[in-house]
Short mmCIF file of C-alpha atoms in Angstrom, two decimals:
data_model
loop_
_atom_site.label_atom_id
_atom_site.label_comp_id
_atom_site.label_asym_id
_atom_site.label_seq_id
_atom_site.Cartn_x
_atom_site.Cartn_y
_atom_site.Cartn_z
CA MET Q 86 -60.34 -3.34 128.41
CA SER Q 87 -63.07 -1.39 126.66
CA HIS Q 88 -62.22 1.71 124.64
CA LEU Q 89 -65.75 3.11 124.80
CA ARG Q 90 -68.61 2.65 127.19
CA TYR Q 91 -72.19 3.80 127.27
CA VAL Q 92 -74.84 4.27 129.90
CA ILE Q 93 -78.54 5.01 129.53
CA ASP Q 94 -79.79 7.05 132.46
CA GLY Q 95 -83.47 7.80 132.11
CA ASN Q 96 -84.00 9.33 128.69
CA VAL Q 97 -80.39 10.38 128.04
CA ALA Q 98 -77.76 7.98 126.67
CA THR Q 99 -74.12 8.88 127.26
CA LEU Q 100 -71.26 7.59 125.11
CA VAL Q 101 -67.84 7.89 126.75
CA LEU Q 102 -64.55 7.55 124.86
CA ASN Q 103 -61.99 5.99 127.20
CA HIS Q 104 -58.86 4.88 125.35
CA PRO Q 105 -55.95 6.62 127.08
CA PRO Q 106 -53.84 8.53 126.62
CA GLN Q 107 -55.47 10.33 123.67
CA ASN Q 108 -58.71 8.41 123.06
CA ARG Q 109 -57.48 7.42 119.61
CA ILE Q 110 -59.91 5.56 117.36
CA ASP Q 111 -59.23 1.93 116.52
CA LYS Q 112 -61.29 -1.02 115.34
CA GLN Q 113 -62.26 -1.96 118.88
CA MET Q 114 -63.58 1.52 119.63
CA SER Q 115 -65.67 1.54 116.47
CA GLU Q 116 -67.04 -1.92 117.24
CA GLU Q 117 -68.01 -0.80 120.71
CA LEU Q 118 -69.51 2.39 119.29
CA ALA Q 119 -71.58 0.36 116.82
CA ALA Q 120 -72.87 -1.85 119.63
CA ALA Q 121 -73.73 1.21 121.71
CA VAL Q 122 -75.63 2.85 118.84
CA GLU Q 123 -77.60 -0.35 118.32
CA ALA Q 124 -78.48 -0.54 122.02
CA ILE Q 125 -79.49 3.13 122.12
CA SER Q 126 -81.69 2.62 119.05
CA ARG Q 127 -83.61 -0.08 120.93
CA SER Q 128 -83.86 1.90 124.15
CA ASP Q 129 -86.15 4.68 125.37
CA ALA Q 130 -83.34 7.24 125.19
CA ALA Q 131 -84.47 10.54 123.71
CA ALA Q 132 -81.07 12.25 123.43
CA VAL Q 133 -77.42 11.22 123.24
CA LEU Q 134 -74.39 12.86 124.83
CA ILE Q 135 -70.89 12.05 123.54
CA ARG Q 136 -67.99 12.84 125.83
CA SER Q 137 -64.58 11.46 126.71
CA GLU Q 138 -62.34 10.77 129.66
CA GLY Q 139 -58.98 12.45 130.08
CA PRO Q 140 -57.61 15.84 129.06
CA ASP Q 141 -58.38 15.44 125.33
CA PHE Q 142 -61.57 14.55 123.51
CA CYS Q 143 -59.82 12.53 120.77
CA CYS Q 144 -56.59 13.01 118.83
CA GLY Q 145 -57.64 11.00 115.78
CA GLY Q 146 -57.05 7.50 114.53
CA ASP Q 147 -54.76 4.98 116.16
CA ILE Q 148 -52.15 4.95 113.41
CA ARG Q 149 -49.81 2.38 114.99
CA THR Q 150 -50.97 -0.53 112.84
CA TRP Q 151 -51.39 1.39 109.59
CA PRO Q 152 -47.85 1.01 108.14
CA ASP Q 153 -48.03 -2.79 108.33
CA THR Q 154 -51.57 -3.17 107.06
CA ASP Q 155 -52.38 -4.15 103.49
CA LEU Q 156 -53.99 -1.29 101.54
CA SER Q 157 -57.21 -3.22 100.88
CA GLU Q 158 -57.51 -4.08 104.55
CA LEU Q 159 -56.82 -0.48 105.48
CA ARG Q 160 -59.57 0.68 103.15
CA ALA Q 161 -61.98 -1.82 104.71
CA LEU Q 162 -61.10 -0.49 108.15
CA PHE Q 163 -61.75 3.11 107.13
CA GLU Q 164 -65.01 2.14 105.43
CA TYR Q 165 -66.09 0.45 108.66
CA HIS Q 166 -65.20 3.54 110.72
CA MET Q 167 -67.16 5.69 108.25
CA ALA Q 168 -70.25 3.48 108.45
CA VAL Q 169 -70.21 3.49 112.25
CA PHE Q 170 -69.68 7.25 112.48
CA ASN Q 171 -72.53 7.75 110.01
CA SER Q 172 -74.79 5.62 112.19
CA VAL Q 173 -74.20 8.14 114.99
CA GLU Q 174 -75.02 11.00 112.64
CA GLN Q 175 -78.19 9.24 111.46
CA LEU Q 176 -79.60 8.48 114.90
CA PRO Q 177 -83.15 9.90 114.97
CA LEU Q 178 -82.30 11.59 118.27
CA PRO Q 179 -80.56 14.83 119.19
CA VAL Q 180 -76.84 14.09 119.57
CA ILE Q 181 -74.74 16.45 121.67
CA ALA Q 182 -70.94 16.39 121.90
CA ALA Q 183 -68.97 17.78 124.86
CA VAL Q 184 -65.42 18.50 123.66
CA GLN Q 185 -62.42 19.29 125.80
CA GLY Q 186 -58.74 19.61 125.01
CA VAL Q 187 -57.56 18.42 121.61
CA CYS Q 188 -60.16 17.29 119.06
CA THR Q 189 -58.38 16.53 115.80
CA GLY Q 190 -58.48 14.11 112.88
CA GLY Q 191 -61.03 11.39 113.51
CA GLY Q 192 -61.94 13.05 116.78
CA LEU Q 193 -63.22 16.10 114.91
CA GLU Q 194 -64.91 13.80 112.40
CA LEU Q 195 -66.79 12.12 115.26
CA ALA Q 196 -67.67 15.35 117.06
CA ILE Q 197 -69.05 16.93 113.90
CA ARG Q 198 -71.51 14.04 113.57
CA ALA Q 199 -73.27 15.54 116.58
CA ASP Q 200 -76.14 17.96 116.11
CA VAL Q 201 -74.87 20.34 118.78
CA ILE Q 202 -71.28 20.77 119.97
CA PHE Q 203 -70.38 22.21 123.36
CA ALA Q 204 -66.68 23.03 123.69
CA GLY Q 205 -64.58 23.99 126.65
CA GLU Q 206 -62.97 27.39 126.16
CA SER Q 207 -59.50 25.81 125.90
CA ALA Q 208 -60.58 23.16 123.36
CA ARG Q 209 -58.77 23.06 120.02
CA PHE Q 210 -59.97 21.52 116.76
CA GLY Q 211 -58.19 20.60 113.58
CA HIS Q 212 -57.65 18.44 110.52
CA SER Q 213 -54.36 16.81 111.48
CA GLU Q 214 -54.25 14.45 108.50
CA ALA Q 215 -51.96 16.63 106.38
CA THR Q 216 -49.19 16.14 108.93
CA VAL Q 217 -48.95 12.49 107.82
CA GLY Q 218 -49.70 13.12 104.14
CA ILE Q 219 -53.30 11.90 103.99
CA VAL Q 220 -56.80 13.40 103.77
CA THR Q 221 -59.71 13.58 106.19
CA LEU Q 222 -60.72 9.96 105.70
CA LEU Q 223 -64.05 10.00 107.52
CA GLY Q 224 -65.64 12.96 105.78
CA GLY Q 225 -64.32 15.74 107.96
CA VAL Q 226 -63.32 18.35 105.43
CA TYR Q 227 -66.67 18.54 103.65
CA ARG Q 228 -68.70 18.34 106.85
CA VAL Q 229 -66.71 21.27 108.20
CA ALA Q 230 -67.25 23.03 104.86
CA GLU Q 231 -71.00 22.53 105.26
CA CYS Q 232 -70.82 24.51 108.51
CA ALA Q 233 -67.94 26.94 107.98
CA GLY Q 234 -67.71 27.24 104.20
CA ARG Q 235 -65.19 25.92 101.68
CA ALA Q 236 -62.59 28.63 102.27
CA ARG Q 237 -62.10 27.89 105.94
CA ALA Q 238 -62.40 24.13 105.52
CA ILE Q 239 -59.67 23.91 102.89
CA GLU Q 240 -57.36 26.28 104.76
CA TRP Q 241 -57.66 24.27 107.94
CA ALA Q 242 -57.09 21.03 106.02
CA LEU Q 243 -54.03 22.44 104.23
CA THR Q 244 -52.38 23.85 107.34
CA ALA Q 245 -53.45 21.23 109.90
CA GLU Q 246 -53.42 24.02 112.46
CA GLN Q 247 -55.35 23.64 115.69
CA ILE Q 248 -58.25 26.06 115.78
CA PRO Q 249 -59.47 27.54 119.11
CA ALA Q 250 -63.01 26.77 120.19
CA ALA Q 251 -64.05 30.42 119.91
CA VAL Q 252 -63.00 30.54 116.25
CA MET Q 253 -64.88 27.32 115.53
CA ALA Q 254 -67.95 28.85 117.15
CA ASP Q 255 -67.64 31.99 115.01
CA ALA Q 256 -67.41 29.71 111.96
CA GLY Q 257 -70.57 27.83 112.87
CA VAL Q 258 -68.95 24.48 113.67
CA VAL Q 259 -69.28 24.75 117.47
CA ASN Q 260 -72.57 25.83 119.05
CA HIS Q 261 -71.51 26.80 122.56
CA VAL Q 262 -68.16 27.67 124.14
CA VAL Q 263 -68.26 27.35 127.92
CA ALA Q 264 -65.83 27.42 130.81
CA ASP Q 265 -63.77 24.24 130.93
CA HIS Q 266 -64.93 23.39 134.44
CA SER Q 267 -68.62 23.60 133.51
CA LEU Q 268 -68.45 21.82 130.13
CA LEU Q 269 -69.92 18.50 131.19
CA LYS Q 270 -72.56 20.13 133.40
CA GLU Q 271 -73.81 22.43 130.65
CA ALA Q 272 -73.73 19.81 127.89
CA THR Q 273 -75.57 17.34 130.11
CA ALA Q 274 -78.19 19.92 131.03
CA PHE Q 275 -78.79 20.66 127.35
CA ALA Q 276 -79.11 16.94 126.54
CA GLN Q 277 -81.63 16.53 129.35
CA LYS Q 278 -83.57 19.55 128.12
CA VAL Q 279 -83.97 18.32 124.55
CA ALA Q 280 -84.67 14.79 125.77
CA THR Q 281 -87.89 16.04 127.35
CA GLY Q 282 -88.95 17.77 124.15
CA ALA Q 283 -90.76 16.74 121.01
CA THR Q 284 -88.76 13.62 120.22
CA ARG Q 285 -90.47 12.75 116.95
CA ALA Q 286 -90.27 16.37 115.80
CA HIS Q 287 -86.53 16.36 116.58
CA ALA Q 288 -86.14 13.30 114.36
CA ALA Q 289 -88.15 14.99 111.62
CA HIS Q 290 -85.96 18.09 111.70
CA LYS Q 291 -82.86 15.91 111.36
CA ALA Q 292 -84.41 14.14 108.38
CA LEU Q 293 -85.24 17.46 106.72
CA LEU Q 294 -81.72 18.75 107.22
CA ARG Q 295 -80.30 15.56 105.71
CA SER Q 296 -82.45 16.10 102.63
CA TRP Q 297 -81.33 19.72 102.45
CA ALA Q 298 -77.66 18.69 102.76
CA VAL Q 299 -78.02 16.34 99.80
CA GLY Q 300 -80.18 18.38 97.47
CA GLY Q 301 -80.67 21.85 98.91
CA ILE Q 302 -83.94 23.63 99.64
CA ALA Q 303 -85.75 22.09 96.67
CA ALA Q 304 -85.02 18.55 97.86
CA ALA Q 305 -86.13 19.36 101.40
CA ASP Q 306 -89.35 20.90 100.09
CA GLN Q 307 -90.08 17.70 98.19
CA VAL Q 308 -90.08 15.58 101.35
CA MET Q 309 -91.37 18.20 103.80
CA PHE Q 310 -94.97 17.09 104.11
CA ASP Q 311 -94.25 13.36 103.95
CA ILE Q 312 -92.06 13.90 107.00
CA ALA Q 313 -94.09 16.59 108.76
CA MET Q 314 -97.74 15.56 108.47
CA PRO Q 315 -97.55 12.28 110.44
CA LEU Q 316 -96.57 14.36 113.48
CA PHE Q 317 -100.10 15.78 113.62
CA GLU Q 318 -101.41 12.29 114.33
CA THR Q 319 -99.30 11.81 117.45
CA ALA Q 320 -100.84 12.10 120.90
CA ASP Q 321 -98.16 14.62 121.84
CA ALA Q 322 -99.00 17.02 119.02
CA LYS Q 323 -102.74 16.66 119.51
CA THR Q 324 -102.43 17.43 123.22
CA ALA Q 325 -99.98 20.30 122.75
CA VAL Q 326 -101.88 21.99 119.91
CA THR Q 327 -105.20 21.69 121.74
CA ALA Q 328 -103.68 23.22 124.88
CA ALA Q 329 -102.10 26.03 122.86
CA VAL Q 330 -105.41 26.84 121.18
CA ALA Q 331 -107.21 26.89 124.54
CA ALA Q 332 -104.59 29.22 125.99
CA PHE Q 333 -104.83 31.53 122.98
CA ARG Q 334 -108.60 31.75 123.26
CA ALA Q 335 -108.35 32.45 126.99
CA GLY Q 336 -105.71 35.12 126.47
CA LYS Q 337 -103.20 33.17 128.55
CA PRO Q 338 -99.54 32.34 127.85
CA ARG Q 339 -99.06 29.24 125.76
CA PRO Q 340 -98.37 26.23 128.01
CA VAL Q 341 -95.09 24.40 127.57
CA PRO Q 342 -95.92 20.72 128.09
CA ARG Q 343 -93.19 18.15 128.67
CA VAL Q 344 -93.65 16.12 125.53
CA GLN Q 345 -93.09 12.44 126.17
CA GLY Q 346 -93.75 10.80 122.79
CA ALA Q 347 -90.82 8.55 121.95
CA LEU Q 348 -89.84 7.64 118.41
CA ARG Q 349 -91.53 4.29 118.75
CA GLY Q 350 -94.41 5.77 120.72
CA SER Q 351 -97.48 7.84 119.93
#
């Protein structure tokens, strides 16, 4: 039985965690996630939605095999999980996560790979690793620190408390807190909206933010024009800029075209 499935419907790809009862992450789930990312990369999808079945988004790693696994093998497993999660983060597409219920440990580390997080109002987030004497193995603590600051990230890692969605939104980790019953509808609508936007420009913004995360503003400035200028050669940008100029000269509102240029397109 699969632990994760994906579907590509038009220009939106949906990844669905389905490993009851808590959608815990194991080798099979990561393998299926890797295959899904590869398929999405080859498809015409222009946005990705990550969601899960059941009451909880994901309660972390499936720890059942850990005590009997050799340390070197355990490290290899975690390195594999890290590489797969990073491939989600590095997709040149907007990635949106819809989080309900409990999202802790590896679940939080997967959700925070998304560009935009929608959370149900009853969702709870946390670094649960301290409860079993380990650290956030897949880069959670410093990714949370990038959004919320060191002080909050270390406190949440030390206490392993579950943080309400509203607090995570105030801290800059979650983008939108919505009613539980409308979570999937609103996250899907957002994914569809950005999927009809400037796909190559979305990818460029993600690349610029990655440079900024590594080296700050100076590093992003260094790569800015290498990343930005090729966009002016795309059919989408040429059409949109020309239409905007014509509207400006005519004193009319700027048109909002539905940009269709895919990453592999013009």
